[in-house]
Tab-separated table of C-alpha atoms and ligand atoms in Angstrom:
chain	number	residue	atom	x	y	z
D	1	UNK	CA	-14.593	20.923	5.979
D	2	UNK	CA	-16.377	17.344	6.425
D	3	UNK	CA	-14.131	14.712	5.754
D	4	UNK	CA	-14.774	10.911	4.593
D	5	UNK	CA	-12.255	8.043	4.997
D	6	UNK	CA	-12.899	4.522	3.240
D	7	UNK	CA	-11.230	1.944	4.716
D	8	UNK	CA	-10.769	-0.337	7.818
D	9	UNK	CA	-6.816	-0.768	8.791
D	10	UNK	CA	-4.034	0.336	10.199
D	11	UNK	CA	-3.450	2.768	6.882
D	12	UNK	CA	-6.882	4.145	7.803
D	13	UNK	CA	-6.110	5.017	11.096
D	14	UNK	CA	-3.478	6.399	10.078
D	15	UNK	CA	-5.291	8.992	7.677
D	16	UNK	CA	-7.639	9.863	10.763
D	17	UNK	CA	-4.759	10.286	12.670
D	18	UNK	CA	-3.363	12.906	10.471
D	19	UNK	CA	-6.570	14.298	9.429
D	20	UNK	CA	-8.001	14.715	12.710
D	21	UNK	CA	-4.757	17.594	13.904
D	22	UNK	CA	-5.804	19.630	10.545
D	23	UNK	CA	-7.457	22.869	11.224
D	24	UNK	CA	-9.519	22.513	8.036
D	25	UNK	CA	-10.948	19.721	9.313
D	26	UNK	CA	-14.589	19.787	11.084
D	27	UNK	CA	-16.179	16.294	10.781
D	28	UNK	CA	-14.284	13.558	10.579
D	29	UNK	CA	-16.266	10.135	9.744
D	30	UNK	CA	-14.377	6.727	8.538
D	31	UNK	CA	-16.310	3.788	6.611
D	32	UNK	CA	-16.036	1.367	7.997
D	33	UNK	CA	-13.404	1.858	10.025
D	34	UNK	CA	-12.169	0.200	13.553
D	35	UNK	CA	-11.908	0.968	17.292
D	36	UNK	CA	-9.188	2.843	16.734
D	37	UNK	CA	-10.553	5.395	14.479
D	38	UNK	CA	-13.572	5.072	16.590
D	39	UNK	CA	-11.511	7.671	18.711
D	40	UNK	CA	-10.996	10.077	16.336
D	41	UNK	CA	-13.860	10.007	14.050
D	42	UNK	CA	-17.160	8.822	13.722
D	43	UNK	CA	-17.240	5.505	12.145
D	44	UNK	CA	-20.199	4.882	9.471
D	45	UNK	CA	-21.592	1.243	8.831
D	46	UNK	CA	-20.920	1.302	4.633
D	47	UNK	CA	-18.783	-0.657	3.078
D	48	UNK	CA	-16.228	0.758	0.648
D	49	UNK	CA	-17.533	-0.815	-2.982
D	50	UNK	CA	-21.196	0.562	-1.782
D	51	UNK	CA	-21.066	3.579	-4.189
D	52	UNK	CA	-24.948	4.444	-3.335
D	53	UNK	CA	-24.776	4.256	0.478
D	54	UNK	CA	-21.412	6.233	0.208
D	55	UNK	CA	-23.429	9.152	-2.213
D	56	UNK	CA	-26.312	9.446	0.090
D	57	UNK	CA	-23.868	9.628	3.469
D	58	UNK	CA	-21.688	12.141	1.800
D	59	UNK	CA	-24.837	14.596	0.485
D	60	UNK	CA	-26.188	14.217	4.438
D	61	UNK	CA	-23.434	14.769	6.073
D	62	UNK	CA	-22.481	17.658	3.427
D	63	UNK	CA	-18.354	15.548	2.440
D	64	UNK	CA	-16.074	18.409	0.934
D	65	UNK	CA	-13.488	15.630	0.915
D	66	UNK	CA	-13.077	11.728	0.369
D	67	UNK	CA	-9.793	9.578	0.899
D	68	UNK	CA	-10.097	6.340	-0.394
D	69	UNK	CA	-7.514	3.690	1.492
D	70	UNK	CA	-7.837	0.509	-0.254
D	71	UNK	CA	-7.604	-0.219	-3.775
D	72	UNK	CA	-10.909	-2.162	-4.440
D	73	UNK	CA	-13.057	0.587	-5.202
D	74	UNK	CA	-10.521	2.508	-6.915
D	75	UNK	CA	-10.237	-0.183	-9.423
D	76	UNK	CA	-14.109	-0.790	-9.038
D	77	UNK	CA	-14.326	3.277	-10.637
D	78	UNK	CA	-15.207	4.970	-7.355
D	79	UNK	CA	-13.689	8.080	-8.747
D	80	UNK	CA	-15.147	8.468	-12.002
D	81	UNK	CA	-18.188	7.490	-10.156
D	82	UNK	CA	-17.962	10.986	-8.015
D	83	UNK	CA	-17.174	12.413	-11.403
D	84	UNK	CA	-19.857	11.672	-13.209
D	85	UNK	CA	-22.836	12.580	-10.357
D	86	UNK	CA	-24.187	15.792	-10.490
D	87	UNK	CA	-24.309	15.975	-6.812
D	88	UNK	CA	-20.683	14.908	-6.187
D	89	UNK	CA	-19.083	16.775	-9.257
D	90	UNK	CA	-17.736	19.154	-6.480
D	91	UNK	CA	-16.530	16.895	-3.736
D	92	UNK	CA	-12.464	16.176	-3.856
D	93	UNK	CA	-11.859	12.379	-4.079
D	94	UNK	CA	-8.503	11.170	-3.546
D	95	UNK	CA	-7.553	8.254	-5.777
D	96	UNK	CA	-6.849	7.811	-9.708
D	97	UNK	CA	-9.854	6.666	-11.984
D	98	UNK	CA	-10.547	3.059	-13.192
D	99	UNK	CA	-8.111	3.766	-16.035
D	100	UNK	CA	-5.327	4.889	-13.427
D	101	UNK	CA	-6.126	1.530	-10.977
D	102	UNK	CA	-5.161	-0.114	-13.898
D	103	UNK	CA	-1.835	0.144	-12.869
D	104	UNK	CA	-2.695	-1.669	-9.473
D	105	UNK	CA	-5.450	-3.495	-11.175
D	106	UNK	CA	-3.348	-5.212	-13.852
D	107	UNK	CA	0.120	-6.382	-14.407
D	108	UNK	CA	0.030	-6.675	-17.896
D	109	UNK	CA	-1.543	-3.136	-17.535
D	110	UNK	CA	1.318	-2.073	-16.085
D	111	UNK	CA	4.144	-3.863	-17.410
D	112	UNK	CA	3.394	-1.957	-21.097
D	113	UNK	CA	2.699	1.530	-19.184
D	114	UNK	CA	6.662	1.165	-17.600
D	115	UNK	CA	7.934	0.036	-21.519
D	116	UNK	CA	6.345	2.667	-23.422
D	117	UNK	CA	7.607	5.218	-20.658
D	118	UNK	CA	11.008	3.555	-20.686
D	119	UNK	CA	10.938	2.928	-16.677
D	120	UNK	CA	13.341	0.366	-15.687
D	121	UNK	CA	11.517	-3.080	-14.705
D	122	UNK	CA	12.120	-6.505	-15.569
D	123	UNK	CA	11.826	-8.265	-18.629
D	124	UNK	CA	8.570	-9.795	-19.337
D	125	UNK	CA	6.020	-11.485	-21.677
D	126	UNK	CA	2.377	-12.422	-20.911
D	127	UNK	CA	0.553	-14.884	-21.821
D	128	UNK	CA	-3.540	-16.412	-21.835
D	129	UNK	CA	-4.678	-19.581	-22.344
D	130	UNK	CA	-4.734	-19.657	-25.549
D	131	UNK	CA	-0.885	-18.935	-25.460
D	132	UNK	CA	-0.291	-21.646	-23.068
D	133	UNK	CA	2.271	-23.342	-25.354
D	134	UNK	CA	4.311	-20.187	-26.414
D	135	UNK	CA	4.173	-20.090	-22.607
D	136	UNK	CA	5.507	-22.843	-21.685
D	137	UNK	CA	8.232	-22.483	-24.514
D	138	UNK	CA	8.839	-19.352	-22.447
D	139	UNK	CA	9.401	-20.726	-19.225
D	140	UNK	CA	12.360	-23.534	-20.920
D	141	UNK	CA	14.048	-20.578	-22.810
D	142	UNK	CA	14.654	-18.410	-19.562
D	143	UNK	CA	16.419	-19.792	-16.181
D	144	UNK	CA	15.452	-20.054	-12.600
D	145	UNK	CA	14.201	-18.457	-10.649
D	146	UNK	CA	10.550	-17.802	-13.022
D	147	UNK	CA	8.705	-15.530	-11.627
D	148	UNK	CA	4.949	-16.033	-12.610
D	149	UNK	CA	2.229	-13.144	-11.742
D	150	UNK	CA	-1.489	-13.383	-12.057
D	151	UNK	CA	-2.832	-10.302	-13.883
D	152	UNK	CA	-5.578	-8.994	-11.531
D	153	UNK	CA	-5.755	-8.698	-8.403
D	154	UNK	CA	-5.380	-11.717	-6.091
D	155	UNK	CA	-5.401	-10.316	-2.535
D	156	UNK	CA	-1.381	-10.141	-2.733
D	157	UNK	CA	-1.401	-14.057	-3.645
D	158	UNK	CA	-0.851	-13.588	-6.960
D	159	UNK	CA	3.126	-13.837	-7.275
D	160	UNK	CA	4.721	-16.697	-7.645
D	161	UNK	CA	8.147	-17.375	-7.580
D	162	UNK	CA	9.926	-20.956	-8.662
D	163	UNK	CA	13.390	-22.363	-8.996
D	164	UNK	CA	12.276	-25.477	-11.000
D	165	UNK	CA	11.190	-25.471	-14.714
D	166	UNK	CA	9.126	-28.377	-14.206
D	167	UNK	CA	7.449	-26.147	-10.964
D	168	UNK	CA	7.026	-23.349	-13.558
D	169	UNK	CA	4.963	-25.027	-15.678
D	170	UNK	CA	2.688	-26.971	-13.375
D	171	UNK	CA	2.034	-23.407	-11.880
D	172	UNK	CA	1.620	-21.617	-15.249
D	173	UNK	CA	-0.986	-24.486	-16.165
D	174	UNK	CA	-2.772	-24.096	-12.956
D	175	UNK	CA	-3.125	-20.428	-12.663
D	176	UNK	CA	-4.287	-20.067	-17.192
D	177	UNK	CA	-5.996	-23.461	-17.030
D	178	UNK	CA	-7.588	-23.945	-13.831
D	179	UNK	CA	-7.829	-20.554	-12.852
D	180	UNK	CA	-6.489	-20.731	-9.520
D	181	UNK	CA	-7.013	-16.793	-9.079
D	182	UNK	CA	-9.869	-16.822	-10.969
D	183	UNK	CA	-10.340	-14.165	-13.134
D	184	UNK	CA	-7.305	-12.756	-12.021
D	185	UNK	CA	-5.165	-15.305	-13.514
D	186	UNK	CA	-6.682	-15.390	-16.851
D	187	UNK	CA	-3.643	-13.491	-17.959
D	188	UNK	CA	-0.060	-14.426	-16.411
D	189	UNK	CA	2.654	-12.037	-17.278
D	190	UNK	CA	6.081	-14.168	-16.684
D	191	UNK	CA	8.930	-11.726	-15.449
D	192	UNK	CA	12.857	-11.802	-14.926
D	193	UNK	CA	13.705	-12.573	-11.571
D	194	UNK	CA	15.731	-9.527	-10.055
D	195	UNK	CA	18.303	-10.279	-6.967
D	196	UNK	CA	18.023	-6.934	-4.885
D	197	UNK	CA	16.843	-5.403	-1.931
D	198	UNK	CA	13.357	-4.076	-1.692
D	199	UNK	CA	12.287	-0.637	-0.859
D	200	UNK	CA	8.629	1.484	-1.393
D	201	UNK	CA	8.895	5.097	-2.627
D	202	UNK	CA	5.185	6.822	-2.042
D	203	UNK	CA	4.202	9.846	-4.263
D	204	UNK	CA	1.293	11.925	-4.215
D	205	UNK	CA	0.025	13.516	-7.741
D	206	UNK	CA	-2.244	15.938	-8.907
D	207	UNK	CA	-1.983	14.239	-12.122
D	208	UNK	CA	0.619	16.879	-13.278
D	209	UNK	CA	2.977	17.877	-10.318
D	210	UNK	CA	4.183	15.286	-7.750
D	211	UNK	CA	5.597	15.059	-4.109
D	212	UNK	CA	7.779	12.670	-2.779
D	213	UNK	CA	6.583	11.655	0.722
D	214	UNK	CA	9.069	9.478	2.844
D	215	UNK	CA	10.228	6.317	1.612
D	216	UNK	CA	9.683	3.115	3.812
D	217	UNK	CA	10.518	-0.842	3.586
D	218	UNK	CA	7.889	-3.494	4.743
D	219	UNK	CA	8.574	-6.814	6.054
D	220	UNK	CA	5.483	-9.017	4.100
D	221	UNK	CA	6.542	-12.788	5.378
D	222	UNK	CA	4.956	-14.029	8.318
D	223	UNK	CA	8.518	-15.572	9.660
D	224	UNK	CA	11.403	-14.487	10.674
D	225	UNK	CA	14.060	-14.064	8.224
D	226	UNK	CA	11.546	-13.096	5.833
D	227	UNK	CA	9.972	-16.878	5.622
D	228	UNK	CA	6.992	-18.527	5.358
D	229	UNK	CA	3.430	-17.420	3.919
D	230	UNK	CA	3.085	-13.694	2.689
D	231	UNK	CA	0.960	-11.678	4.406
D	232	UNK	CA	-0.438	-8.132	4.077
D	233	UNK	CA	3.008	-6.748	5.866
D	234	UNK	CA	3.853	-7.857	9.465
D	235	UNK	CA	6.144	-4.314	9.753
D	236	UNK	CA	7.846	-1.420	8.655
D	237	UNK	CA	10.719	1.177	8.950
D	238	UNK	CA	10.708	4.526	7.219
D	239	UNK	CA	13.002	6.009	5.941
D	240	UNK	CA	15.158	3.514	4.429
D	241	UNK	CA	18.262	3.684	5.327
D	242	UNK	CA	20.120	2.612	2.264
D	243	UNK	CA	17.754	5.083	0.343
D	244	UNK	CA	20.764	7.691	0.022
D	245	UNK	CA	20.479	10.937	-2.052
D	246	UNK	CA	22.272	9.245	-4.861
D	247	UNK	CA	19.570	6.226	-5.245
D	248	UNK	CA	16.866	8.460	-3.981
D	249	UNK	CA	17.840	10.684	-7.586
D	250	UNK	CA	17.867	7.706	-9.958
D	251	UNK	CA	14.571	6.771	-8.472
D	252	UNK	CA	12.971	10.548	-9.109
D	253	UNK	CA	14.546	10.812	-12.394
D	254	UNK	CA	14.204	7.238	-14.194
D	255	UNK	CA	11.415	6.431	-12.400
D	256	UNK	CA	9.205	8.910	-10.629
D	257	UNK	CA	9.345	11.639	-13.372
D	258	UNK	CA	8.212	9.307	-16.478
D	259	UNK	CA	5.441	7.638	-14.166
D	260	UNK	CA	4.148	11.087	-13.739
D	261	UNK	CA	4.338	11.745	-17.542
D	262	UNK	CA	3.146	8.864	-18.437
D	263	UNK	CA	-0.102	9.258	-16.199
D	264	UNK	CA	-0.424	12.728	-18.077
D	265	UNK	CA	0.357	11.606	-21.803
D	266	UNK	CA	-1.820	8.920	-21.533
D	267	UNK	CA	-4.871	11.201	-19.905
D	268	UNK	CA	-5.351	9.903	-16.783
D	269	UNK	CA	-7.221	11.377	-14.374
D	270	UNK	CA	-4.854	10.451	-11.096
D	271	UNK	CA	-4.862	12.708	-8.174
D	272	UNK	CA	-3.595	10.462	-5.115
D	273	UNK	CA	-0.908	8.543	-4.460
D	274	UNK	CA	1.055	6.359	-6.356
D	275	UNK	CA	2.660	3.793	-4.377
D	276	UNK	CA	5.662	2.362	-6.051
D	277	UNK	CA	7.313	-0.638	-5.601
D	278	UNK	CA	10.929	-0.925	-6.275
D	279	UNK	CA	13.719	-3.569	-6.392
D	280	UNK	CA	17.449	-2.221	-5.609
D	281	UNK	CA	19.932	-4.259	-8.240
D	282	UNK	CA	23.557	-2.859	-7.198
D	283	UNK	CA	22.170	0.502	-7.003
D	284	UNK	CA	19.808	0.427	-9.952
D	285	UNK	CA	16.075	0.401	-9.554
D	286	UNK	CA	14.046	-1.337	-10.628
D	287	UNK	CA	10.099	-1.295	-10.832
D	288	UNK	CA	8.427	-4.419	-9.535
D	289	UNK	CA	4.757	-2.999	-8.906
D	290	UNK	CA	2.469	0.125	-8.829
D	291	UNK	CA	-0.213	0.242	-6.349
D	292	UNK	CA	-2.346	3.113	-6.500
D	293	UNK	CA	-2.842	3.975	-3.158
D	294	UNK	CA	-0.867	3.941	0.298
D	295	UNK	CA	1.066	1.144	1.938
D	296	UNK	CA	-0.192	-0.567	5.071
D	297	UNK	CA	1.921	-0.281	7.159
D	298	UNK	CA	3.924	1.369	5.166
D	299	UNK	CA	1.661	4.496	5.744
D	300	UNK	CA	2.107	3.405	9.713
D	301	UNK	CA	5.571	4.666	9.421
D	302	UNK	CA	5.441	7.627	6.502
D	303	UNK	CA	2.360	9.590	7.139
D	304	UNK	CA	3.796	10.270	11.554
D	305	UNK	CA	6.660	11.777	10.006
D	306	UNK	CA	4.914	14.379	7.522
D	307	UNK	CA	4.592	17.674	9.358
D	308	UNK	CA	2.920	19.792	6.768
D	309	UNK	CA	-0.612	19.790	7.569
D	310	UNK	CA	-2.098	16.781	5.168
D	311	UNK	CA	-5.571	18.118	4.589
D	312	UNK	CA	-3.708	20.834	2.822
D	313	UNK	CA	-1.758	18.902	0.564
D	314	UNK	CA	-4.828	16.669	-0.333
D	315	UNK	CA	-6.748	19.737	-1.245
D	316	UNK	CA	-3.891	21.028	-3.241
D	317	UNK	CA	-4.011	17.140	-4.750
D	318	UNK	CA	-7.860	17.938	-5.831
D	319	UNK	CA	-6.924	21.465	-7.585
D	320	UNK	CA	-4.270	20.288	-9.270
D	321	UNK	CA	-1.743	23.190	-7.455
D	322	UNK	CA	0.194	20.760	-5.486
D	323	UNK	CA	3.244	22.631	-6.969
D	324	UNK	CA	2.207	25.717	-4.593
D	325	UNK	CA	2.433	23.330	-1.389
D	326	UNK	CA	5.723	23.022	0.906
D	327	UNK	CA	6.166	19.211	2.045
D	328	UNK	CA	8.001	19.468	5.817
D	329	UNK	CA	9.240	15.596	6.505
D	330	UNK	CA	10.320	15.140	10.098
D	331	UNK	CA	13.924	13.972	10.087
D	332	UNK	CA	12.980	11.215	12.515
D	333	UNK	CA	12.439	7.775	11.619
D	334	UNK	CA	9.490	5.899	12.508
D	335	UNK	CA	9.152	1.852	12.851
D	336	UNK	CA	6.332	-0.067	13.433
D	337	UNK	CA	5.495	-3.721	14.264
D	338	UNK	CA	2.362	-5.383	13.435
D	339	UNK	CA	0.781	-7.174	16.277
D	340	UNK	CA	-1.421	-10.416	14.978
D	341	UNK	CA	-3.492	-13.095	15.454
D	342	UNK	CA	-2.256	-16.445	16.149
D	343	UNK	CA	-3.086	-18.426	13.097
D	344	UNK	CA	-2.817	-15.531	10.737
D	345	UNK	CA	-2.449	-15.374	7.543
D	346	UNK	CA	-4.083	-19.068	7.334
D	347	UNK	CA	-7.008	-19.280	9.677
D	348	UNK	CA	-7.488	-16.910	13.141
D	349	UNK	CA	-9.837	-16.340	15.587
D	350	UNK	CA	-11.771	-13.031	16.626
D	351	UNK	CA	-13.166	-11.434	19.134
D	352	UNK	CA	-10.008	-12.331	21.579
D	353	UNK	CA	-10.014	-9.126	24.402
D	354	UNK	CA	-7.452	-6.653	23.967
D	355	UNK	CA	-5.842	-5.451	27.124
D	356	UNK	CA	-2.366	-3.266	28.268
D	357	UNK	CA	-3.245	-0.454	25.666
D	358	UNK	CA	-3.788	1.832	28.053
D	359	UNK	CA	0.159	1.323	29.498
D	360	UNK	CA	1.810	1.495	26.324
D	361	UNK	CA	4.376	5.114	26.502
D	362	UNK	CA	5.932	6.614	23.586
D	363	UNK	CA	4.296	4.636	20.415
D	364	UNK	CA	1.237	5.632	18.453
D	365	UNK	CA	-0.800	2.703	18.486
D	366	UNK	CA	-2.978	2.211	14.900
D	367	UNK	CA	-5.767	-0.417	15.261
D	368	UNK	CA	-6.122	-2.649	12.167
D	369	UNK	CA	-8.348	-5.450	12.822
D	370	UNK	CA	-10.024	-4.013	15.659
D	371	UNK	CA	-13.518	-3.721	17.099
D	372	UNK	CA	-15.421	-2.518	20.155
D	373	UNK	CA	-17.663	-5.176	21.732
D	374	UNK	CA	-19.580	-4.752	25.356
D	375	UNK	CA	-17.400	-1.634	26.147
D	376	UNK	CA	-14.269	-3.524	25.532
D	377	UNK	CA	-11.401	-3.595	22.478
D	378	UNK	CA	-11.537	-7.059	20.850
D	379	UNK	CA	-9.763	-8.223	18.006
D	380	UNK	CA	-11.285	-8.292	14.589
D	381	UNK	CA	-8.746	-9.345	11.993
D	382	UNK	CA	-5.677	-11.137	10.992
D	383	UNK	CA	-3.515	-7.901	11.385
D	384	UNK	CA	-4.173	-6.152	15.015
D	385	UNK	CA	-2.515	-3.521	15.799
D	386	UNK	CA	0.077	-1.661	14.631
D	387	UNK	CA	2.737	-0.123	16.877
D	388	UNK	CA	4.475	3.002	15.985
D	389	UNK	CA	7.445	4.520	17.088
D	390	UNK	CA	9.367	7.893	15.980
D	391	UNK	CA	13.166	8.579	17.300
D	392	UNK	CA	16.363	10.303	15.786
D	393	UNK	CA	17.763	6.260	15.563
D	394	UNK	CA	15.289	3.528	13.735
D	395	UNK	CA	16.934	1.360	15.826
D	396	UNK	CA	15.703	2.997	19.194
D	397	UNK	CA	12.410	3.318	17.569
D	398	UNK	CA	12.121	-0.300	16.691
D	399	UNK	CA	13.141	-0.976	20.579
D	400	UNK	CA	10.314	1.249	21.908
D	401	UNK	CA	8.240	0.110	18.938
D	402	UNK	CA	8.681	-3.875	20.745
D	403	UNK	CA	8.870	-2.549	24.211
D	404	UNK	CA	5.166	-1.684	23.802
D	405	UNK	CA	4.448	-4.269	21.572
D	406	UNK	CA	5.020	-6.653	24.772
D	407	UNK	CA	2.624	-4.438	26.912
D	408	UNK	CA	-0.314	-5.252	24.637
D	409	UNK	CA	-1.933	-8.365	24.810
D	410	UNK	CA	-4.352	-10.990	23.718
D	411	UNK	CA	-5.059	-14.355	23.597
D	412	UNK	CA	-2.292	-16.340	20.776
D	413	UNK	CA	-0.915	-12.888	19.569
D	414	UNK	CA	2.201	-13.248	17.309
D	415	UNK	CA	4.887	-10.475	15.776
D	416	UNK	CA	7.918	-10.696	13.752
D	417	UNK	CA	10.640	-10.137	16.635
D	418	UNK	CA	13.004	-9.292	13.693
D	419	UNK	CA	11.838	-6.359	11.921
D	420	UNK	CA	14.830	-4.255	9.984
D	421	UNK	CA	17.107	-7.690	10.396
D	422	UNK	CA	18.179	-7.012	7.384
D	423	UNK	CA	18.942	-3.462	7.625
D	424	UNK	CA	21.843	-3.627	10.328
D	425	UNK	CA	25.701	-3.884	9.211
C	1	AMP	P1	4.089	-7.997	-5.854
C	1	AMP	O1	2.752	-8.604	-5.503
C	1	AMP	O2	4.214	-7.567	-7.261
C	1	AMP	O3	4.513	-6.991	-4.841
C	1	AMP	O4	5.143	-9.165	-5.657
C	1	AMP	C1	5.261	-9.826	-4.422
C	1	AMP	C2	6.692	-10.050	-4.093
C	1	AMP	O5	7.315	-10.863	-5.060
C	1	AMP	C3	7.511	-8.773	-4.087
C	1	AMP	O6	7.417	-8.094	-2.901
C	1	AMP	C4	8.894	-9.313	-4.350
C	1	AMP	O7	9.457	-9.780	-3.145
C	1	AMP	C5	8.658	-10.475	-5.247
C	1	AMP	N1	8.879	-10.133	-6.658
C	1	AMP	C6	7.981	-9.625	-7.522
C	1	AMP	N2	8.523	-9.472	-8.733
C	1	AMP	C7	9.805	-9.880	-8.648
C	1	AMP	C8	10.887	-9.974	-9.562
C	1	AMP	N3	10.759	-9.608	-10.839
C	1	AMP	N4	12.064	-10.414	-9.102
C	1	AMP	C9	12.205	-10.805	-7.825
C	1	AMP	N5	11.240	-10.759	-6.922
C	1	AMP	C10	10.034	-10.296	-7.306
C	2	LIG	N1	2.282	-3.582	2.549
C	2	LIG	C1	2.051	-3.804	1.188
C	2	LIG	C2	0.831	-3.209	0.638
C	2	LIG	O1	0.154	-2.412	1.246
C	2	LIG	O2	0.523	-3.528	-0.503
């Protein structure tokens, strides 16, 4: 079959990656994709929130199948937008509806779907601007840390995390008052600060049966030691290796199991992934976001180490017999390191030459902000590349994973030198 992926990163190429060693896959086109998925597919000039360019390409080109990577056009309805066209009725879409994005889309959205389902999360209460005052009540009557989140989406900027009261407040003001996220921030939900480690379990649902697909942990400062400004995840190592069958259990039964019935009792139409986000308290989890869609580059890491052929299991997604499917995880672990642009995440230049990729050994190398200019690979992005490695030891991967890492190069590139620091006893 003919095969659409939306989306432009590392994640994407990923997908392709996968996609392209399927037997039941044909054509392979990616919108708008990179250099990197250049090589595997034919890259389309759409961009993912153009619902009408992407109907018209996927009628030509005859699309049995569309992943979408992002989030924006999930929460922008791209599904029930293929739902409700007669000419793309038939067409599998992977991704929830609007109402399922909601879970991405908004906290508050969220925080209520994890309390009526009983899944374990921190204590919360939201507030507008009209509730500024109960607000700021709120903010004296709990202790530090606060940690403040702006409803919508806010291009992973929205979370805020203070030690001072008098911080809390000013921030609380800004974000309901002055807007600072805009619309996002029109609603702040104010959480309990949980002291854990953090880990990402992915599942992919047909809306009524679920697979667990490896877990991984990403590394989302731009400093070492996990400092400095977030960005959209500088690394990653999957599986975790504290993720033991014990924790792995709690997280399928408390967690994993109501999301699933939750997404069911409440109607949803979700078949894709659910990407969940989980704090470890002493070996209790704890939800700290949904995102409905994969990681990046978090799916750097899990997607190399699912054997079973993925095309397959997406299809099964679409009919709703994902039950019927086998999911073969290579016992391997996989790292990966994010090659990026000096500057990034503030400001960064482009169109820098990329050179050594031809003398890398060993690694998969997934383009991210990529682009091909007069014959040659230039940058394109804040994130680069990223730089894959599987081995029976994360550790050896991670030292393959830089050994290559330092065979790439262009002009003011920057990594994290420390990826898994906080893994090793
Ligand atoms: P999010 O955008 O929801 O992923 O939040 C960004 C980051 O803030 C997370 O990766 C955590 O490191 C941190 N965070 C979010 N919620 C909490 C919380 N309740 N307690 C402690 N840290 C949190
Ligand atoms: N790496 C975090 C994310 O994709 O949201």
């Amino acid at each position: 079959m003919n095969i659409l992926i939306l989306g432009s990163g590392g994640r994407e190429h990923a997908f392709a990656h996968q996609i392209a060693k399927s037997t039941h896959c044909s054509q392979l086109f990616t919108a708008p994709g990179n250099a990197g998925t250049a090589q595997l597919s034919e890259n389309v000039a759409i961009g993912v929130n153009d619902f009408e360019k992407i109907k018209d390409f996927v009628i030509k080109k005859q699309i049995e199948l569309v992943v979408v990577g992002p989030e924006d056009p999930l929460v922008n309805g791209i599904v029930d937008f293929f739902n409700t066209e007669n000419e793309l009725k038939n067409v599998m879409i992977i991704g929830p509806s609007m109402e399922g994005a909601k879970l991405e889309g908004s906290k508050e959205f969220a925080k209520e779907f994890m309390q009526e389902f009983n899944i374990p999360t921190a204590t919360y209460q939201s507030f507008t601007k009209s509730e500024i005052i109960k607000g700021l009540q709120y903010i004296e009557s709990t202790s530090p840390p606060y940690v403040l989140k702006a409803d919508g989406l806010a291009a992973g900027k929205g979370v805020v995390i203070l030690d001072n009261a008098n911080d809390a407040k000013a921030e609380l003001q800004f974000m309901l008052v002055e807007e600072k996220f805009g619309a996002a921030s029109k609603t702040v939900v104010i959480e309990q600060f949980l002291k854990g480690i953090e880990l990402s379990v992915f599942v992919l649902t047909d809306g009524k049966n679920y697979k667990i697909l490896p877990t991984a942990k990403d590394y989302k400062r731009i400093g070492e030691g996990d400092t400095g400004l977030n960005t959209g995840g500088m690394g990653a190592i999957s599986p975790v290796p504290f993720a033991d069958e014990v924790l792995m259990q709690k997280i399928e039964e408390k967690i994993v199991k109501p999301t699933i019935a939750g997404i069911q009792k409440r109607k949803m139409n979700y078949k894709g992934f659910v990407f969940i986000g989980l704090i470890n308290v002493e070996n209790e989890p704890f939800v700290i976001e949904y995102n409905v869609r994969m990681g990046d580059p978090e799916t750097e890491v899990v997607l190399p180490r699912i054997k079973s052929d993925l095309v397959n299991l997406l299809r099964a997604t679409s009919n709703q017999s994902l039950d019927k499917e086998m999911l073969e995880i290579d016992k391997k672990a996989a790292t990966t390191v994010m090659l990026v642009s000096g500057g990034y995440p503030e400001g960064y230049e482009k169109g820098k030459e990329i050179n050594g990729l031809e003398t890398t050994e060993g690694s998969l190398i997934f383009h991210a902000g990529t682009t091909e200019k007069d014959g040659k690979i230039v940058t394109n992005g804040g994130r680069v590349l990223a730089v894959t490695t599987l081995d029976n030891d994360w550790k050896e991967a991670l030292k393959k994973s830089y050994q290559n890492a330092e065979k790439i190069n262009f002009d003011r590139k920057n990594f994290r030198k420390d990826i898994g620091f906080d893994l090793k006893k």
